[in-house]
Coordinates of C-alpha atoms in Angstrom, one line a residue:
Chain A
M1107 CA 80.9 127.6 72.9
S1108 CA 81.5 129.8 76.0
V1109 CA 79.7 130.3 79.2
T1110 CA 78.6 133.7 80.6
E1111 CA 78.2 134.7 84.2
D1112 CA 74.5 134.2 84.0
D1113 CA 75.2 130.7 82.7
V1114 CA 77.6 129.9 85.8
R1115 CA 74.5 131.0 88.0
R1116 CA 72.1 128.7 86.3
I1117 CA 74.4 125.7 86.4
A1118 CA 75.0 126.2 90.1
R1119 CA 71.4 126.3 90.5
L1120 CA 70.9 123.1 88.6
A1121 CA 73.7 121.5 90.8
R1122 CA 72.0 122.8 93.9
I1123 CA 75.1 124.8 95.1
A1124 CA 74.3 128.1 96.6
E1125 CA 75.3 130.8 94.0
P1126 CA 79.2 131.2 94.4
T1127 CA 78.5 135.1 94.5
D1128 CA 82.0 136.2 95.2
R1129 CA 83.4 133.6 92.8
V1130 CA 81.1 133.8 89.7
A1131 CA 83.6 135.7 87.5
K1132 CA 86.6 133.8 88.3
L1133 CA 84.6 130.5 87.8
T1134 CA 83.2 131.7 84.4
G1135 CA 86.8 132.4 83.3
E1136 CA 88.1 129.0 84.5
L1137 CA 84.9 126.8 83.0
N1138 CA 85.5 128.8 79.8
G1139 CA 89.4 127.7 79.9
I1140 CA 88.3 124.2 80.3
L1141 CA 85.8 124.3 77.9
D1142 CA 88.2 126.0 75.2
W1143 CA 90.8 123.2 75.8
V1144 CA 88.3 120.3 75.4
E1145 CA 87.4 121.9 72.0
M1146 CA 90.3 119.9 70.6
L1147 CA 88.2 116.8 70.7
N1148 CA 86.6 118.3 67.5
E1149 CA 89.6 117.3 65.6
V1150 CA 89.0 113.6 66.1
D1151 CA 87.0 111.7 63.4
V1152 CA 84.1 109.9 65.4
D1153 CA 81.9 109.1 62.5
G1154 CA 80.2 106.0 63.0
V1155 CA 81.8 105.5 66.4
E1156 CA 79.6 104.0 69.1
P1157 CA 80.1 105.8 72.4
M1158 CA 81.9 103.7 75.1
T1159 CA 80.4 103.9 78.5
T1160 CA 82.4 101.1 80.2
P1161 CA 85.7 99.2 79.6
V1162 CA 83.8 96.0 80.9
S1163 CA 81.8 94.5 78.0
T1164 CA 80.2 91.9 79.7
P1165 CA 76.4 92.1 80.3
L1166 CA 75.2 93.2 83.5
P1167 CA 74.5 90.5 85.9
M1168 CA 71.1 89.8 87.1
R1169 CA 70.1 88.5 90.6
E1170 CA 67.1 87.0 91.8
D1171 CA 64.4 89.5 92.7
K1172 CA 64.3 89.1 96.4
V1173 CA 65.1 91.0 99.5
T1174 CA 68.6 90.6 100.6
D1175 CA 68.8 92.7 103.7
G1176 CA 66.5 95.1 105.6
E1177 CA 65.2 95.6 109.1
I1178 CA 68.2 97.6 110.0
P1179 CA 66.4 101.2 110.6
E1180 CA 68.9 102.1 113.3
K1181 CA 71.9 101.4 111.1
V1182 CA 70.3 103.3 108.3
L1183 CA 69.7 106.4 110.4
K1184 CA 72.7 106.3 112.4
N1185 CA 74.6 109.0 110.4
A1186 CA 71.5 111.2 109.7
P1187 CA 71.8 114.8 110.8
K1188 CA 68.2 114.6 112.1
A1189 CA 66.0 111.6 112.8
E1190 CA 63.0 110.8 114.8
E1191 CA 61.1 107.6 115.5
G1192 CA 62.6 105.6 112.8
F1193 CA 62.5 108.4 110.1
F1194 CA 64.8 111.2 108.5
V1195 CA 63.7 114.3 109.5
V1196 CA 63.7 116.7 106.4
P1197 CA 62.8 120.3 106.0
K1198 CA 59.2 121.0 104.8
S1199 CA 58.8 121.0 101.2
V1200 CA 55.0 120.8 100.7
E1201 CA 52.8 123.6 102.1
Chain B
M927 CA 115.5 92.4 114.1
S928 CA 117.4 95.8 113.3
D929 CA 114.7 98.3 112.4
V930 CA 111.3 97.2 112.1
F931 CA 110.5 100.3 109.8
S932 CA 113.1 99.4 107.0
M933 CA 111.6 96.0 106.3
S934 CA 109.4 95.3 103.2
L935 CA 105.9 93.8 103.7
L936 CA 107.1 90.3 102.8
E937 CA 110.0 90.6 105.4
A938 CA 107.6 91.9 108.1
R939 CA 105.1 89.1 107.2
D940 CA 108.1 86.5 107.7
A941 CA 109.3 88.2 110.9
L942 CA 105.7 87.8 112.2
S943 CA 105.5 84.2 111.4
R944 CA 108.7 83.4 112.9
G945 CA 107.6 85.1 116.1
D946 CA 110.4 87.6 116.0
V947 CA 107.6 90.2 116.7
S948 CA 104.0 90.3 117.5
S949 CA 101.5 92.3 115.5
A950 CA 100.7 94.2 118.7
E951 CA 104.3 95.4 119.0
L952 CA 104.8 96.2 115.4
T953 CA 101.2 98.1 115.2
A954 CA 102.0 100.0 118.2
A955 CA 105.2 101.0 116.8
H956 CA 103.7 102.2 113.6
V957 CA 100.8 104.0 115.4
K958 CA 103.5 105.8 117.4
A959 CA 105.4 106.7 114.2
A960 CA 102.1 108.1 112.7
E961 CA 101.4 110.3 115.4
A962 CA 104.9 111.6 115.6
A963 CA 105.0 112.4 111.7
Q964 CA 101.5 113.9 111.6
G965 CA 102.4 117.3 112.6
A966 CA 105.1 117.6 109.7
L967 CA 103.5 115.4 107.0
N968 CA 99.6 116.0 107.7
C969 CA 99.1 112.8 105.8
F970 CA 96.3 111.1 108.0
T971 CA 92.8 111.9 108.6
V972 CA 92.4 109.4 111.4
I973 CA 94.9 107.8 113.9
D974 CA 92.9 105.8 116.2
P975 CA 95.4 103.8 118.4
E976 CA 92.5 101.8 120.3
H977 CA 91.2 100.4 116.9
A978 CA 94.4 99.6 115.4
L979 CA 95.7 97.8 118.6
G980 CA 92.4 96.0 118.9
M981 CA 92.9 94.5 115.3
A982 CA 96.5 93.6 116.0
K983 CA 95.6 91.7 119.2
A984 CA 93.0 89.9 117.4
S985 CA 95.5 89.0 114.7
D986 CA 98.0 87.8 117.5
A987 CA 95.1 85.7 118.7
R988 CA 94.3 84.1 115.4
R989 CA 98.1 83.3 114.9
A990 CA 98.1 81.5 118.3
K991 CA 95.4 79.3 117.2
G992 CA 97.0 78.5 113.9
E993 CA 94.8 80.5 111.7
A994 CA 97.3 82.9 110.0
G995 CA 96.1 84.6 106.7
A996 CA 98.3 85.8 103.9
L997 CA 98.6 89.3 105.4
E998 CA 98.4 88.3 109.2
G999 CA 99.3 91.0 111.6
V1000 CA 100.8 93.3 108.8
P1001 CA 100.1 97.0 109.5
L1002 CA 98.5 98.8 106.5
V1003 CA 97.4 102.5 105.8
I1004 CA 94.1 102.8 104.1
K1005 CA 92.8 105.8 101.9
D1006 CA 90.0 107.6 103.4
L1007 CA 87.9 106.8 100.3
F1008 CA 87.4 103.3 101.6
A1009 CA 84.4 102.9 103.8
T1010 CA 85.7 101.3 107.2
Q1011 CA 83.0 100.2 109.6
G1012 CA 82.9 102.3 112.8
V1013 CA 85.8 104.5 111.8
D1014 CA 85.3 108.0 110.2
T1015 CA 85.3 107.9 106.4
T1016 CA 85.2 111.4 105.0
A1017 CA 87.0 111.5 101.6
S1018 CA 88.8 114.3 103.0
S1019 CA 85.5 116.6 102.6
N1020 CA 83.8 118.7 105.0
I1021 CA 80.5 117.3 103.7
L1022 CA 81.2 113.8 105.1
K1023 CA 82.8 115.2 108.3
G1024 CA 82.0 112.5 111.2
F1025 CA 80.5 110.0 108.9
K1026 CA 81.1 106.6 110.5
P1027 CA 79.8 103.9 108.0
E1028 CA 78.0 101.0 109.4
Y1029 CA 79.5 98.8 106.7
E1030 CA 83.1 97.9 105.3
S1031 CA 84.3 98.2 101.9
S1032 CA 84.9 94.9 100.0
V1033 CA 88.6 95.7 99.5
T1034 CA 89.4 96.2 103.0
Q1035 CA 87.2 93.4 104.0
N1036 CA 89.4 91.3 101.8
L1037 CA 92.5 92.7 103.6
W1038 CA 91.2 92.0 107.0
D1039 CA 90.0 88.6 106.2
A1040 CA 93.7 88.0 105.1
G1041 CA 94.7 89.2 108.7
A1042 CA 95.9 92.7 108.0
V1043 CA 95.7 95.4 110.4
M1044 CA 94.8 99.1 109.9
V1045 CA 97.2 101.7 111.3
A1046 CA 95.4 104.9 110.2
K1047 CA 93.2 106.4 107.3
S1048 CA 95.2 108.6 105.0
S1049 CA 94.4 112.0 103.8
M1050 CA 93.6 112.6 100.2
D1051 CA 92.5 115.2 97.6
E1052 CA 88.7 115.9 98.3
F1053 CA 86.7 113.1 96.6
A1054 CA 89.8 111.8 95.0
M1055 CA 89.8 115.2 92.8
G1056 CA 93.4 116.5 92.3
S1057 CA 97.0 115.8 91.3
S1058 CA 98.9 117.3 94.2
N1059 CA 96.9 116.6 97.5
E1060 CA 96.5 120.2 98.0
T1061 CA 92.5 120.2 97.9
A1062 CA 91.8 118.1 101.2
A1063 CA 89.6 119.7 103.7
T1064 CA 92.3 119.1 106.4
G1065 CA 94.9 121.0 104.3
P1066 CA 97.7 120.1 101.9
V1067 CA 99.9 116.7 102.6
V1068 CA 103.6 117.1 102.6
N1069 CA 105.8 114.7 100.7
P1070 CA 108.7 113.4 102.8
W1071 CA 111.1 113.9 99.9
R1072 CA 113.0 117.3 99.4
A1073 CA 115.0 118.5 96.8
K1074 CA 118.8 118.5 97.3
G1075 CA 119.7 121.5 99.5
S1076 CA 116.4 122.7 100.0
D1077 CA 113.7 122.7 102.6
E1078 CA 110.9 123.7 100.3
K1079 CA 107.9 121.6 101.0
L1080 CA 106.7 119.3 98.0
V1081 CA 103.5 118.0 97.1
P1082 CA 103.3 114.0 97.3
G1083 CA 101.0 113.9 94.2
G1084 CA 97.4 113.3 94.5
S1085 CA 94.9 112.1 95.0
S1086 CA 96.3 109.2 97.1
G1087 CA 98.9 111.7 98.5
G1088 CA 98.4 110.7 102.4
S1089 CA 98.9 107.0 101.5
V1090 CA 102.3 107.5 99.7
S1091 CA 103.5 110.3 102.2
A1092 CA 102.9 107.7 105.0
L1093 CA 104.6 104.7 103.3
A1094 CA 107.5 106.7 101.9
A1095 CA 108.1 107.6 105.6
D1096 CA 107.9 103.9 106.4
I1097 CA 104.6 104.0 108.1
G1098 CA 102.8 100.8 107.2
Y1099 CA 104.2 98.2 105.1
G1100 CA 101.5 99.0 102.3
A1101 CA 98.7 101.2 101.5
T1102 CA 95.4 101.3 99.5
G1103 CA 94.9 104.0 96.9
T1104 CA 92.3 104.6 94.2
D1105 CA 93.2 105.8 90.6
T1106 CA 90.7 107.7 88.5
G1107 CA 93.0 109.3 86.2
G1108 CA 96.4 108.6 87.7
S1109 CA 96.1 109.0 91.5
I1110 CA 98.0 105.7 92.3
R1111 CA 100.5 105.8 89.7
Q1112 CA 101.5 109.7 90.0
P1113 CA 101.9 109.8 93.6
A1114 CA 103.8 106.6 93.6
A1115 CA 106.3 108.1 91.2
F1116 CA 106.7 111.2 93.2
T1117 CA 107.5 109.4 96.4
G1118 CA 109.8 106.4 95.2
L1119 CA 107.1 103.8 95.8
V1120 CA 105.3 101.3 93.5
G1121 CA 101.7 101.9 92.7
V1122 CA 99.4 99.5 90.9
K1123 CA 96.1 100.2 89.1
P1124 CA 94.7 96.9 88.3
T1125 CA 92.1 96.1 85.3
Y1126 CA 88.9 97.9 85.8
G1127 CA 86.7 95.5 87.8
R1128 CA 89.5 93.4 89.3
C1129 CA 89.0 95.2 92.8
S1130 CA 85.7 95.8 93.8
R1131 CA 84.3 99.4 94.1
W1132 CA 81.7 98.5 96.7
G1133 CA 82.1 100.6 99.6
V1134 CA 84.6 103.0 97.9
V1135 CA 83.2 106.7 98.0
A1136 CA 82.4 107.0 94.1
F1137 CA 83.9 109.8 92.1
A1138 CA 83.6 108.8 88.5
S1139 CA 82.2 105.2 88.5
S1140 CA 83.4 103.9 84.9
L1141 CA 87.0 105.3 85.5
D1142 CA 87.5 104.4 89.4
H1143 CA 90.1 101.7 90.1
P1144 CA 91.0 100.7 93.8
G1145 CA 94.6 99.5 93.9
A1146 CA 97.7 99.3 96.1
F1147 CA 101.0 100.8 97.1
G1148 CA 104.1 98.8 98.1
K1149 CA 107.7 99.7 98.9
T1150 CA 108.6 96.9 96.4
V1151 CA 106.9 95.3 93.2
R1152 CA 106.5 92.0 95.1
D1153 CA 104.7 93.7 98.1
S1154 CA 102.4 95.4 95.8
A1155 CA 101.7 92.3 93.9
L1156 CA 100.8 90.4 97.1
L1157 CA 98.6 93.3 98.3
T1158 CA 96.7 93.7 94.9
Q1159 CA 96.0 89.8 94.6
T1160 CA 94.5 89.9 98.1
M1161 CA 92.3 93.0 97.5
A1162 CA 91.1 91.7 94.3
G1163 CA 88.3 89.2 93.5
H1164 CA 84.8 89.0 92.3
D1165 CA 82.1 90.8 94.4
P1166 CA 78.5 90.2 93.7
K1167 CA 77.8 93.7 95.3
D1168 CA 79.6 95.4 92.5
S1169 CA 77.9 94.9 89.2
T1170 CA 81.0 95.9 87.3
S1171 CA 83.2 93.5 89.3
Y1172 CA 85.0 90.8 87.2
P1173 CA 83.8 87.4 87.9
G1174 CA 87.0 85.4 86.7
A1175 CA 89.6 84.2 89.1
V1176 CA 92.4 86.2 90.5
P1177 CA 95.8 85.3 89.0
D1178 CA 99.0 84.8 91.0
M1179 CA 100.5 88.1 90.7
L1180 CA 103.2 87.5 93.3
G1181 CA 104.3 84.5 91.3
A1182 CA 104.5 86.3 88.1
C1183 CA 107.1 88.5 89.6
D1184 CA 109.6 85.8 89.3
K1185 CA 108.8 84.9 85.8
P1186 CA 111.6 85.8 83.1
V1187 CA 110.7 88.5 80.5
K1188 CA 112.8 87.1 77.9
G1189 CA 111.1 87.1 74.5
L1190 CA 108.3 89.8 75.7
R1191 CA 107.6 92.5 73.1
I1192 CA 107.7 95.9 74.7
G1193 CA 105.9 98.7 73.0
V1194 CA 107.5 102.3 73.1
P1195 CA 104.9 104.8 72.1
K1196 CA 106.3 107.8 70.3
E1197 CA 103.4 110.1 71.3
Y1198 CA 104.7 110.1 74.9
R1199 CA 107.7 112.3 74.1
V1200 CA 105.9 115.7 74.7
D1201 CA 107.2 119.2 74.3
G1202 CA 108.9 120.6 77.3
M1203 CA 109.3 117.4 79.2
P1204 CA 112.7 117.4 81.2
G1205 CA 115.5 115.5 79.4
E1206 CA 116.0 113.5 82.5
I1207 CA 112.7 111.8 82.1
D1208 CA 113.5 110.9 78.6
A1209 CA 116.8 109.7 79.7
L1210 CA 115.3 107.4 82.3
W1211 CA 112.8 106.2 79.8
E1212 CA 115.7 105.2 77.5
K1213 CA 117.5 103.3 80.5
G1214 CA 114.3 101.5 81.1
V1215 CA 114.3 100.3 77.4
E1216 CA 118.0 99.2 77.8
W1217 CA 117.2 97.4 81.0
L1218 CA 114.4 95.4 79.4
K1219 CA 116.4 94.8 76.3
S1220 CA 119.3 93.4 78.3
Q1221 CA 117.1 91.0 79.8
G1222 CA 115.9 89.6 76.4
C1223 CA 112.9 91.8 75.7
E1224 CA 112.2 92.8 72.0
I1225 CA 111.6 96.5 71.7
V1226 CA 108.9 97.7 69.3
D1227 CA 108.2 101.2 68.3
I1228 CA 104.4 101.8 68.5
S1229 CA 102.0 104.6 67.9
L1230 CA 99.0 105.7 70.1
P1231 CA 97.8 108.5 67.9
M1232 CA 94.8 109.1 70.4
T1233 CA 96.9 109.9 73.5
K1234 CA 96.6 113.6 73.3
Y1235 CA 92.7 113.5 73.3
A1236 CA 92.6 111.3 76.6
L1237 CA 92.9 114.0 79.0
P1238 CA 90.4 116.4 77.5
A1239 CA 88.0 113.4 77.1
Y1240 CA 88.5 112.6 80.9
Y1241 CA 87.6 116.1 81.8
I1242 CA 84.3 115.6 80.4
I1243 CA 83.5 112.1 81.5
A1244 CA 85.0 112.4 85.0
P1245 CA 83.0 115.5 86.2
A1246 CA 79.9 114.3 84.4
E1247 CA 80.2 111.2 86.5
A1248 CA 81.0 113.2 89.6
S1249 CA 78.2 115.6 89.3
S1250 CA 75.7 112.6 89.2
N1251 CA 77.6 110.6 92.0
L1252 CA 77.8 113.7 94.3
A1253 CA 74.1 114.5 94.0
R1254 CA 73.8 112.2 97.0
Y1255 CA 75.4 114.7 99.4
D1256 CA 72.2 116.7 100.1
G1257 CA 72.4 117.0 103.9
M1258 CA 69.5 114.8 104.7
R1259 CA 70.6 111.2 105.1
Y1260 CA 74.2 111.6 106.3
G1261 CA 77.0 114.3 106.6
L1262 CA 76.9 118.1 107.0
R1263 CA 73.4 119.7 106.9
V1264 CA 73.2 123.7 106.8
E1265 CA 69.7 124.6 107.6
G1266 CA 67.9 126.9 105.1
E1267 CA 64.8 128.5 104.4
D1268 CA 63.1 125.7 102.8
L1269 CA 64.4 122.4 101.3
I1270 CA 66.1 123.5 98.2
D1271 CA 67.7 126.4 100.2
T1272 CA 68.9 123.7 102.5
Y1273 CA 70.4 121.5 99.7
E1274 CA 72.2 124.6 98.3
K1275 CA 73.6 126.0 101.4
T1276 CA 74.8 122.5 102.7
R1277 CA 76.5 121.7 99.3
A1278 CA 78.1 125.2 99.2
A1279 CA 79.4 124.9 102.6
G1280 CA 80.3 121.2 102.4
F1281 CA 82.3 121.0 99.1
G1282 CA 85.6 122.5 98.4
K1283 CA 86.4 124.8 95.4
E1284 CA 87.9 122.0 93.1
V1285 CA 85.0 119.7 93.9
Q1286 CA 82.3 122.5 93.1
R1287 CA 84.3 123.4 89.9
R1288 CA 84.1 119.9 88.6
I1289 CA 80.3 119.4 89.7
L1290 CA 79.7 122.7 87.5
I1291 CA 81.6 121.3 84.6
G1292 CA 79.7 118.1 84.9
T1293 CA 76.4 119.7 85.1
Y1294 CA 77.0 121.9 82.3
V1295 CA 78.2 119.1 79.8
L1296 CA 75.2 116.9 80.8
S1297 CA 72.8 119.8 80.5
A1298 CA 70.1 119.9 77.6
G1299 CA 71.9 121.3 74.4
Y1300 CA 75.4 120.3 75.5
Y1301 CA 74.9 116.7 76.1
D1302 CA 75.8 115.5 72.5
A1303 CA 78.2 118.2 71.9
Y1304 CA 80.5 117.3 74.9
Y1305 CA 79.4 114.1 76.6
V1306 CA 78.5 111.8 73.9
K1307 CA 81.5 113.1 71.8
A1308 CA 83.9 112.4 74.6
L1309 CA 82.5 108.9 75.0
K1310 CA 82.9 108.3 71.2
V1311 CA 86.8 109.6 71.6
R1312 CA 87.0 107.0 74.7
R1313 CA 86.2 104.2 72.3
R1314 CA 89.1 105.5 69.9
I1315 CA 91.5 105.5 72.6
Y1316 CA 90.4 102.0 73.7
E1317 CA 90.9 100.8 69.9
D1318 CA 94.5 102.3 69.9
F1319 CA 95.4 100.2 72.8
Q1320 CA 93.8 97.2 71.2
A1321 CA 95.7 97.8 68.0
A1322 CA 99.0 98.2 69.8
F1323 CA 98.4 95.0 71.8
E1324 CA 98.3 93.0 68.7
K1325 CA 102.1 93.7 68.4
V1326 CA 103.3 93.9 71.8
D1327 CA 102.8 92.4 75.2
A1328 CA 103.4 95.5 77.4
I1329 CA 104.0 99.2 77.0
L1330 CA 106.7 101.1 78.8
T1331 CA 106.4 105.0 79.3
P1332 CA 107.6 107.5 81.9
T1333 CA 104.8 107.8 84.6
T1334 CA 104.6 111.5 85.0
P1335 CA 106.2 114.5 83.0
S1336 CA 108.0 115.9 86.0
A1337 CA 109.1 115.1 89.4
A1338 CA 107.3 116.3 92.7
F1339 CA 106.7 120.1 92.7
G1340 CA 106.5 122.6 95.4
I1341 CA 103.3 123.3 97.5
G1342 CA 101.2 126.3 96.0
S1343 CA 103.4 126.4 93.0
K1344 CA 100.6 124.9 90.8
S1345 CA 97.5 125.1 92.6
K1346 CA 97.0 129.0 92.2
A1347 CA 97.6 128.8 88.4
D1348 CA 95.2 127.7 85.8
P1349 CA 93.5 124.4 86.5
I1350 CA 94.5 122.8 83.3
E1351 CA 98.4 123.2 84.3
M1352 CA 97.4 120.8 87.2
Y1353 CA 95.3 118.6 85.0
L1354 CA 98.3 118.0 82.8
N1355 CA 100.2 116.1 85.4
D1356 CA 98.0 113.0 84.5
I1357 CA 98.8 113.0 80.9
F1358 CA 100.7 109.8 80.8
T1359 CA 98.5 107.9 83.1
V1360 CA 94.8 109.0 82.1
T1361 CA 94.7 106.8 78.9
A1362 CA 94.9 103.6 80.9
N1363 CA 91.6 104.6 83.0
I1364 CA 89.7 105.3 79.9
A1365 CA 90.6 101.9 78.4
G1366 CA 90.2 100.1 81.8
I1367 CA 93.6 98.3 81.4
P1368 CA 96.2 97.6 84.1
A1369 CA 99.0 99.9 84.7
M1370 CA 101.6 100.4 87.3
S1371 CA 104.4 102.7 88.3
V1372 CA 107.8 101.5 89.4
P1373 CA 110.6 103.8 91.0
A1374 CA 113.4 103.7 88.5
G1375 CA 115.9 106.7 89.4
L1376 CA 116.4 110.3 90.8
D1377 CA 116.6 113.5 89.1
A1378 CA 119.3 115.9 89.4
Q1379 CA 117.7 117.5 92.5
G1380 CA 117.5 114.0 94.1
L1381 CA 113.7 113.3 93.6
P1382 CA 112.4 110.2 92.4
L1383 CA 111.0 109.4 89.0
G1384 CA 109.0 106.4 87.9
L1385 CA 108.5 104.2 84.8
Q1386 CA 104.8 103.0 83.8
V1387 CA 104.0 99.5 82.6
I1388 CA 100.9 99.0 80.7
T1389 CA 99.4 95.7 79.8
R1390 CA 96.1 94.2 78.1
A1391 CA 93.0 94.0 80.2
L1392 CA 93.3 91.1 82.8
D1393 CA 97.0 90.5 82.3
E1394 CA 98.3 91.8 85.4
E1395 CA 100.8 88.7 85.5
T1396 CA 102.6 90.3 82.6
M1397 CA 102.6 93.6 84.1
F1398 CA 104.2 92.3 87.3
S1399 CA 106.9 90.3 85.5
V1400 CA 108.0 93.3 83.5
A1401 CA 107.6 95.6 86.8
A1402 CA 110.1 93.1 88.6
A1403 CA 112.6 92.9 85.9
I1404 CA 112.8 97.0 85.9
E1405 CA 113.1 96.9 89.7
D1406 CA 115.8 94.3 89.6
A1407 CA 117.7 96.3 86.9
A1408 CA 117.0 99.7 88.5
G1409 CA 118.1 98.8 91.9
F1410 CA 116.3 101.9 93.4
T1411 CA 117.1 102.0 97.1
A1412 CA 117.0 105.8 97.7
K1413 CA 115.0 106.9 100.6
P1414 CA 113.9 110.6 101.8
E1415 CA 116.3 111.9 104.3
R1416 CA 114.5 112.0 107.6
W1417 CA 113.5 115.5 108.7
W1418 CA 110.0 115.1 110.0

């Protein structure tokens, strides 16, 4: 499998990164290099093998369903690029 | 006291408890050394003398009241991936420029609770992606080591390159790092330091800027095995805020350094003899084997047949997790925002301007392998190979107690010498370290010798999950036998 320049533009769109106009050709080459290299995984027999997602096999701990913090709007907003009256200010997205 | 900078962490701690020196004096000296070295080594993202001295004075006050902790007053360097309350935390990325967390990472909180003092925050590869520390938004970090008779600038290794450059230059008595594919062990080997990656879950990831959540391991750097043992056991512990944190007790890692290794079975995997590896690395590995044999270990030849598939599996799993973790950097809640025509345009412009080239490359690969049609072919396949790699280790640990390998396939290389080439060439630097991240088992690098150019090389010790004690016993035995005392010649 290999990617084309159009694929790279599409992936960049999915990843919400502005089209790297001046680097599309170079990135296509690099991505194909990496994808060719990982093809070697096809040599491994994985028939009947369960995918492993984590090296920690214990069940996820559950906690009581209750609020553990909150009431800290100033702290939450402290690093916001734009905030007003206790809210994040974001660009208009619905007409 | 002759020279405060040449002491080990344990010696500094003893000097502090004897009252030979105050934490304020010691910290002031280290802050000054950090400021003096920054121009040449570029190893810090933040040096905040006021913050450091405030912590040191608070430590001296605690000591005066008789409340000294295990690391009371000891100056440390903190990788800029750990959130530190009120102090800039940027992961060496422009997208987090100016971010001051309102919270403290659990690992650093454990260190402060034990009395330690933060000298400075250290530079790193952007979002911990790299093996040379050339991808930081603030520019490459320089290794204090140089090849014999050369003034070429060398990389310190990555991604925790700032931490090791600082510590190798005798700034701080220990440092924190994170290891996702080798980012503690590889830079430790490149700078003649000890680097520890404990078992996955041993040190909490809460408050550590996420790269690849199932592979990220916080850990420690020390000048000696014992220093790094004390640091690791202080950083470790169960944390209810991290659901993958291991709930059991933390073993006495420092005490384990004094346990004899007689009778331990040491595995030597044949797959780690790779083509084109310098003969010096093979020779050092042989020496390591002899050192352990002479201390009564039994050497066992083993096979880890899946070794060569670890790196390609990593380069699917890690970018996949990174593309998901880094989705949070959208310019809305924190960090950089570049205004666009609408919401999506703002996201896209912000992320294009905020992330560097290597980070963008990995986000793109990750997005691709998780996209419809490729998910099974790449991502699920890699997770299946991951289990096969894990099973390799399980089988090996039925025959042996620890595994000994070289840490890296070469010594430190020149800045720019690999970064301009094919990215895969750089990725191959983690070929010996990455398997332990895939399996989640503890591994560490111990400085063991110098190559013909006078550059440090390390040996790696790998043990079963949760068996850090055996790892430290073996590492201490290697350290005693190697007698590594070399230091970089001071030029900075």
